[in-house]
Short mmCIF file of C-alpha atoms (C1' of nucleotides) in Angstrom, two decimals:
data_model
loop_
_atom_site.label_atom_id
_atom_site.label_comp_id
_atom_site.label_asym_id
_atom_site.label_seq_id
_atom_site.Cartn_x
_atom_site.Cartn_y
_atom_site.Cartn_z
CA MET A 1 -0.15 0.07 0.09
CA LYS A 2 2.20 3.30 -1.39
CA ARG A 3 1.15 6.23 0.04
CA ARG A 4 0.05 9.41 -1.48
CA ASN A 5 0.66 13.34 -1.02
CA THR A 6 -1.93 14.91 -0.27
CA PRO A 7 -2.47 18.35 1.28
CA THR A 8 -4.21 16.96 4.27
CA LYS A 9 -1.37 14.85 5.07
CA GLU A 10 0.93 18.06 4.57
CA ALA A 11 -1.57 20.50 6.78
CA VAL A 12 -1.50 17.89 9.42
CA LEU A 13 2.74 17.44 9.56
CA ASP A 14 2.69 21.29 9.01
CA VAL A 15 0.88 22.13 12.32
CA LEU A 16 2.91 19.57 14.20
CA ILE A 17 6.32 20.65 12.64
CA THR A 18 6.01 24.30 13.45
CA THR A 19 3.78 24.11 16.95
CA GLY A 20 6.72 21.39 17.98
CA LYS A 21 4.64 20.31 20.65
CA ALA A 22 2.61 17.14 21.01
CA MET A 23 -1.29 17.87 19.89
CA SER A 24 -4.70 16.11 19.71
CA GLN A 25 -6.73 15.46 16.68
CA ASP A 26 -8.86 18.37 17.63
CA ALA A 27 -6.34 20.80 18.41
CA ILE A 28 -5.11 20.05 15.02
CA GLU A 29 -7.86 20.33 13.37
CA ARG A 30 -8.55 24.25 15.08
CA GLU A 31 -5.12 25.23 14.02
CA ILE A 32 -5.88 24.07 9.92
CA ASP A 33 -7.06 26.76 8.12
CA ILE A 34 -8.31 24.11 5.26
CA ASN A 35 -11.31 22.08 5.96
CA ILE A 36 -10.78 18.45 7.09
CA ASN A 37 -12.60 15.86 8.25
CA ARG A 38 -12.10 14.43 11.73
CA ALA A 39 -12.05 10.96 10.70
CA THR A 40 -9.50 11.72 8.07
CA ILE A 41 -7.33 13.64 10.26
CA TYR A 42 -7.24 10.82 12.47
CA ARG A 43 -6.44 8.17 9.66
CA VAL A 44 -3.58 10.77 8.55
CA LEU A 45 -2.34 10.56 12.11
CA ASN A 46 -2.81 6.99 12.68
CA ARG A 47 -0.76 6.26 9.22
CA PHE A 48 2.46 8.50 10.07
CA CYS A 49 2.62 6.63 13.31
CA GLU A 50 2.28 3.11 11.51
CA ASP A 51 5.22 5.03 9.59
CA GLY A 52 7.46 5.89 11.84
CA ILE A 53 6.82 9.64 11.38
CA LEU A 54 4.84 10.52 14.60
CA HIS A 55 4.66 8.74 18.06
CA ARG A 56 1.54 8.70 19.62
CA ILE A 57 1.55 9.81 23.64
CA VAL A 58 -1.70 8.92 25.60
CA ALA A 59 -2.07 11.65 28.27
CA GLU A 60 -4.22 11.36 31.64
CA ASP A 61 -6.99 12.93 30.09
CA GLY A 62 -7.13 9.64 28.15
CA LYS A 63 -6.74 11.49 25.26
CA GLN A 64 -4.32 10.72 22.28
CA TYR A 65 -1.60 13.14 21.10
CA PHE A 66 0.87 12.97 18.48
CA ALA A 67 4.06 14.22 18.28
CA MET A 68 6.94 14.47 15.25
CA CYS A 69 9.49 11.51 16.13
CA ILE A 70 12.59 11.56 17.47
CA ASN A 71 13.97 14.82 16.32
CA CYS A 72 11.26 17.22 16.43
CA ASP A 73 13.40 20.02 16.45
CA GLU A 74 17.14 20.77 17.14
CA ASN A 75 18.10 18.79 19.72
CA PRO A 76 16.85 14.77 19.09
CA LYS A 77 14.73 12.90 21.93
CA PRO A 78 16.20 9.62 23.27
CA LEU A 79 13.48 6.36 21.82
CA TYR A 80 11.76 6.65 25.22
CA HIS A 81 11.56 10.07 26.63
CA PHE A 82 9.38 11.86 28.97
CA HIS A 83 6.13 14.07 28.04
CA PHE A 84 5.07 16.65 29.95
CA ARG A 85 1.40 18.16 29.83
CA CYS A 86 0.79 21.52 31.04
CA ILE A 87 -2.94 21.61 32.78
CA LYS A 88 -3.57 25.80 31.60
CA CYS A 89 -2.33 25.95 28.24
CA GLU A 90 -3.05 22.15 27.34
CA THR A 91 0.26 21.47 25.34
CA ILE A 92 2.12 18.51 25.77
CA GLU A 93 5.86 18.58 24.82
CA CYS A 94 9.06 15.94 24.85
CA LEU A 95 11.35 16.46 27.40
CA PRO A 96 14.89 14.94 26.46
CA LYS A 97 14.79 13.16 29.41
CA GLU A 98 15.17 9.43 28.64
CA VAL A 99 13.04 7.01 31.00
CA ASN A 100 15.22 4.37 33.23
CA PHE A 101 13.05 1.79 34.16
CA SER A 102 14.12 -1.76 34.76
CA LEU A 103 11.38 -4.99 34.67
CA PRO A 104 11.41 -7.59 37.15
CA LYS A 105 12.23 -11.23 34.94
CA ASP A 106 10.39 -12.27 31.97
CA TYR A 107 8.40 -9.43 31.62
CA LEU A 108 8.34 -8.38 28.03
CA ILE A 109 8.42 -4.82 26.93
CA GLU A 110 6.60 -3.06 24.09
CA ASN A 111 5.68 0.59 24.66
CA VAL A 112 6.65 3.09 27.35
CA ASN A 113 3.95 6.00 27.98
CA CYS A 114 5.27 8.26 30.48
CA VAL A 115 3.37 11.70 31.11
CA LEU A 116 4.15 14.34 33.99
CA SER A 117 1.70 16.93 34.09
CA GLY A 118 1.44 20.43 36.08
CA VAL A 119 2.26 23.66 34.91
CA CYS A 120 4.79 24.73 32.44
CA LYS A 121 7.30 27.59 32.54
CA ASP A 122 5.53 29.78 30.19
CA CYS A 123 2.32 29.47 32.11
CA SER A 124 3.86 29.21 35.79
CA GLN A 125 4.92 32.74 34.88
CA LEU A 126 2.05 34.06 34.06
CA ALA A 127 0.70 33.40 37.22
CA ILE A 128 3.45 35.54 38.81
CA MET B 1 -19.70 16.10 52.88
CA LYS B 2 -19.18 13.34 55.14
CA ARG B 3 -18.80 10.01 53.30
CA ARG B 4 -21.14 7.27 54.48
CA ASN B 5 -20.95 3.38 54.56
CA THR B 6 -22.69 1.23 51.23
CA PRO B 7 -22.41 -2.45 50.51
CA THR B 8 -21.17 -0.55 47.14
CA LYS B 9 -18.23 0.86 48.16
CA GLU B 10 -17.41 -2.20 50.65
CA ALA B 11 -17.61 -4.56 47.24
CA VAL B 12 -15.61 -2.33 45.10
CA LEU B 13 -12.91 -2.32 47.79
CA ASP B 14 -12.33 -5.63 48.21
CA VAL B 15 -12.31 -6.39 45.08
CA LEU B 16 -9.18 -3.99 44.41
CA ILE B 17 -8.04 -5.83 47.62
CA THR B 18 -8.00 -8.64 46.50
CA THR B 19 -6.96 -8.13 43.17
CA GLY B 20 -4.35 -6.27 44.35
CA LYS B 21 -3.95 -4.96 40.49
CA ALA B 22 -5.08 -1.68 39.10
CA MET B 23 -8.63 -2.39 37.39
CA SER B 24 -10.99 -0.32 35.23
CA GLN B 25 -14.62 0.05 35.83
CA ASP B 26 -15.91 -2.40 33.43
CA ALA B 27 -13.32 -5.25 35.20
CA ILE B 28 -14.50 -4.04 38.88
CA GLU B 29 -18.14 -4.38 37.64
CA ARG B 30 -17.37 -7.96 35.82
CA GLU B 31 -16.03 -8.91 39.69
CA ILE B 32 -18.69 -8.11 42.09
CA ASP B 33 -21.25 -10.71 42.38
CA ILE B 34 -23.88 -8.22 43.17
CA ASN B 35 -25.54 -5.54 40.97
CA ILE B 36 -24.55 -2.29 40.73
CA ASN B 37 -24.80 0.44 38.40
CA ARG B 38 -21.46 1.98 36.07
CA ALA B 39 -22.38 5.09 36.81
CA THR B 40 -22.34 4.37 41.15
CA ILE B 41 -19.09 2.57 40.29
CA TYR B 42 -17.12 5.53 38.73
CA ARG B 43 -18.58 7.49 41.78
CA VAL B 44 -17.32 5.18 44.23
CA LEU B 45 -13.61 5.12 42.52
CA ASN B 46 -13.63 9.18 42.23
CA ARG B 47 -14.55 9.60 45.71
CA PHE B 48 -11.93 7.23 46.52
CA CYS B 49 -9.01 9.28 44.73
CA GLU B 50 -10.24 12.26 46.50
CA ASP B 51 -10.28 10.51 49.28
CA GLY B 52 -6.37 9.12 48.54
CA ILE B 53 -7.26 5.69 49.23
CA LEU B 54 -7.19 4.82 45.51
CA HIS B 55 -4.77 6.35 42.62
CA ARG B 56 -6.04 6.63 39.08
CA ILE B 57 -3.73 5.53 35.87
CA VAL B 58 -4.72 6.14 32.48
CA ALA B 59 -2.94 3.58 30.22
CA GLU B 60 -2.22 3.77 26.67
CA ASP B 61 -5.96 2.23 25.61
CA GLY B 62 -7.23 5.70 27.00
CA LYS B 63 -9.09 3.93 30.01
CA GLN B 64 -8.99 4.77 33.48
CA TYR B 65 -7.63 2.25 35.97
CA PHE B 66 -7.91 2.31 39.77
CA ALA B 67 -5.48 0.78 42.25
CA MET B 68 -5.62 0.56 45.99
CA CYS B 69 -2.92 3.27 47.19
CA ILE B 70 1.10 2.74 48.15
CA ASN B 71 0.44 -0.58 49.99
CA CYS B 72 -1.25 -2.64 47.88
CA ASP B 73 0.01 -5.88 49.31
CA GLU B 74 3.32 -6.51 51.49
CA ASN B 75 5.65 -4.06 49.62
CA PRO B 76 4.90 -0.69 50.06
CA LYS B 77 5.30 1.42 46.50
CA PRO B 78 7.31 4.73 46.22
CA LEU B 79 5.04 7.62 45.81
CA TYR B 80 5.14 7.98 41.81
CA HIS B 81 5.97 4.17 40.47
CA PHE B 82 6.03 2.70 37.23
CA HIS B 83 3.07 0.85 36.29
CA PHE B 84 2.94 -2.46 33.73
CA ARG B 85 0.20 -3.20 31.80
CA CYS B 86 -0.14 -6.51 30.04
CA ILE B 87 -1.55 -7.16 26.82
CA LYS B 88 -2.56 -10.53 26.70
CA CYS B 89 -3.93 -10.45 30.17
CA GLU B 90 -5.13 -6.72 30.53
CA THR B 91 -4.48 -6.02 33.88
CA ILE B 92 -2.35 -3.68 35.32
CA GLU B 93 0.07 -4.06 38.18
CA CYS B 94 2.06 -1.29 40.14
CA LEU B 95 5.49 -1.87 40.43
CA PRO B 96 7.57 -1.65 43.27
CA LYS B 97 10.22 0.90 41.10
CA GLU B 98 9.96 4.87 41.65
CA VAL B 99 9.59 7.22 38.60
CA ASN B 100 12.94 9.33 38.58
CA PHE B 101 12.55 12.54 36.46
CA SER B 102 13.74 16.13 36.12
CA LEU B 103 12.38 18.65 35.42
CA PRO B 104 13.40 22.09 33.83
CA LYS B 105 13.39 25.39 35.84
CA ASP B 106 10.11 26.91 36.20
CA TYR B 107 8.02 23.87 35.91
CA LEU B 108 5.47 22.67 38.58
CA ILE B 109 4.75 19.17 38.72
CA GLU B 110 1.01 17.92 39.58
CA ASN B 111 0.91 14.21 38.72
CA VAL B 112 2.90 11.35 37.54
CA ASN B 113 1.58 8.71 35.07
CA CYS B 114 3.77 6.07 33.96
CA VAL B 115 2.89 2.98 32.40
CA LEU B 116 5.13 0.82 30.44
CA SER B 117 2.87 -1.88 28.63
CA GLY B 118 4.19 -5.64 27.05
CA VAL B 119 3.57 -8.81 28.39
CA CYS B 120 3.57 -9.77 31.77
CA LYS B 121 5.77 -12.67 33.40
CA ASP B 122 2.65 -15.17 33.98
CA CYS B 123 1.58 -14.67 30.16
CA SER B 124 5.05 -14.55 28.58
CA GLN B 125 5.73 -17.71 30.34
CA LEU B 126 2.14 -19.10 28.94
CA ALA B 127 3.50 -18.65 25.62
CA ILE B 128 6.62 -20.82 25.68
"C1'" DT C 1 -38.37 7.45 65.09
"C1'" DT C 2 -37.57 11.57 62.57
"C1'" DA C 3 -34.78 14.30 60.03
"C1'" DT C 4 -30.96 15.34 57.08
"C1'" DT C 5 -28.53 14.14 53.14
"C1'" DA C 6 -24.71 11.02 51.20
"C1'" DT C 7 -25.66 7.38 48.11
"C1'" DT C 8 -27.83 5.07 44.40
"C1'" DG C 9 -29.97 3.31 39.74
"C1'" DC C 10 -31.71 5.39 35.97
"C1'" DG C 11 -31.93 7.85 31.41
"C1'" DA C 12 -29.46 10.81 28.55
"C1'" DA C 13 -25.64 13.58 27.37
"C1'" DT C 14 -20.79 14.17 25.89
"C1'" DA C 15 -16.47 12.93 23.98
"C1'" DT C 16 -12.83 10.23 21.39
"C1'" DG C 17 -12.28 7.44 18.20
"C1'" DT C 18 -13.27 3.95 14.54
"C1'" DT C 19 -15.32 1.72 10.59
"C1'" DG C 20 -18.22 0.98 5.93
"C1'" DC C 21 -19.02 2.81 1.73
"C1'" DA C 22 -19.13 5.23 -1.97
"C1'" DA C 23 -16.98 9.93 -4.15
"C1'" DT C 24 -12.85 11.62 -5.09
"C1'" DA C 25 -8.23 12.51 -6.53
"C1'" DA C 26 -3.23 10.88 -6.86
"C1'" DT C 27 -0.20 7.91 -9.58
"C1'" DA C 28 1.59 4.95 -12.85
"C1'" DT C 29 1.06 3.34 -18.15
"C1'" DG C 30 0.35 3.51 -22.19
"C1'" DC D 1 -2.33 13.56 -22.52
"C1'" DA D 2 -6.11 10.05 -21.81
"C1'" DT D 3 -6.91 6.16 -18.96
"C1'" DA D 4 -6.59 2.85 -14.83
"C1'" DT D 5 -5.84 1.43 -10.44
"C1'" DT D 6 -6.32 2.33 -5.85
"C1'" DA D 7 -5.45 5.38 -1.66
"C1'" DT D 8 -7.62 9.03 -0.04
"C1'" DT D 9 -11.46 11.25 1.48
"C1'" DG D 10 -16.02 13.01 3.65
"C1'" DC D 11 -20.15 11.10 5.46
"C1'" DA D 12 -22.52 9.20 8.62
"C1'" DA D 13 -23.25 5.45 12.23
"C1'" DC D 14 -20.99 3.13 15.68
"C1'" DA D 15 -18.66 2.12 19.68
"C1'" DT D 16 -17.35 2.99 23.98
"C1'" DA D 17 -15.71 5.40 28.38
"C1'" DT D 18 -17.34 8.79 31.47
"C1'" DT D 19 -20.05 12.42 33.01
"C1'" DC D 20 -24.48 14.77 34.78
"C1'" DG D 21 -29.52 15.57 36.31
"C1'" DC D 22 -33.11 14.22 38.73
"C1'" DA D 23 -35.79 11.60 41.72
"C1'" DA D 24 -35.50 7.33 44.86
"C1'" DT D 25 -33.44 4.75 48.70
"C1'" DA D 26 -30.88 4.67 52.77
"C1'" DA D 27 -26.54 5.48 55.83
"C1'" DT D 28 -26.16 8.56 59.84
"C1'" DA D 29 -27.16 11.82 63.41
"C1'" DA D 30 -30.40 13.96 67.07
#
DNA sequence: TTATTATTGCGAATATGTTGCAATAATATG
DNA sequence: CATATTATTGCAACATATTCGCAATAATAA
């Protein structure tokens, strides 16, 4: 199943690149100027995840967030990194901090989903 | 708002104690012999969380899971510990492993939600 | 025993995410 | 350039998780 280039895919990637953070489907939809169907956005996001272009984070709000893989911006992130979700501005960012864990014997690891939440520096300074 | 003792609350706690793992609303409902309304179970669980009796984990499936706080069983867990979700048996257990993280300056931490997923030892050995 | 009010059940509402299907459009081929 | 192939889209419907309003019930206090 060969992939095709579509305005939708470009628009979605664009938003994620310029924002530089992890975004949910509705946030992405809000940011895109052209009108794109909800289901289509999900399908595009899922395909990007399959292709290793995006990674998916599930936050404590139970929602899925999507972010560019590894080299979101200048500083490369370790494979399994922490994420920070700001409860004020509702954005999620990848932290350049690796998740260190060890599993008891006979456990097989498949995925890591670590989200810290609180108030990000921008919002905490606004509060002053 | 003073809390009252009800059969529902007892039943829910009972299941969580005997299972010793984190369970979702539907898993709890399945395990309880008496009939309890879905909404009621959620309310009971939420109240227990408010009261610090249970803690809430959100897994990659976007669902909420609830587990006894800290001293789920004999071995006490650190405040912020990892959780392991088995994709075979669909259970979540608290790992006695503390989450070590550090935040950039001016970030305020509020909550930590770390879930590793894969195959637990019981299920990985079944596969052999 | 009675009054107060926390708790429950029920139904409906909300939100997130997925899916089937027909229509559209990106790419490859002649 | 014209056409065939099929990936992608839009739409509506669906599935599931969780919450909420409201009236009825029941736990506790008096």
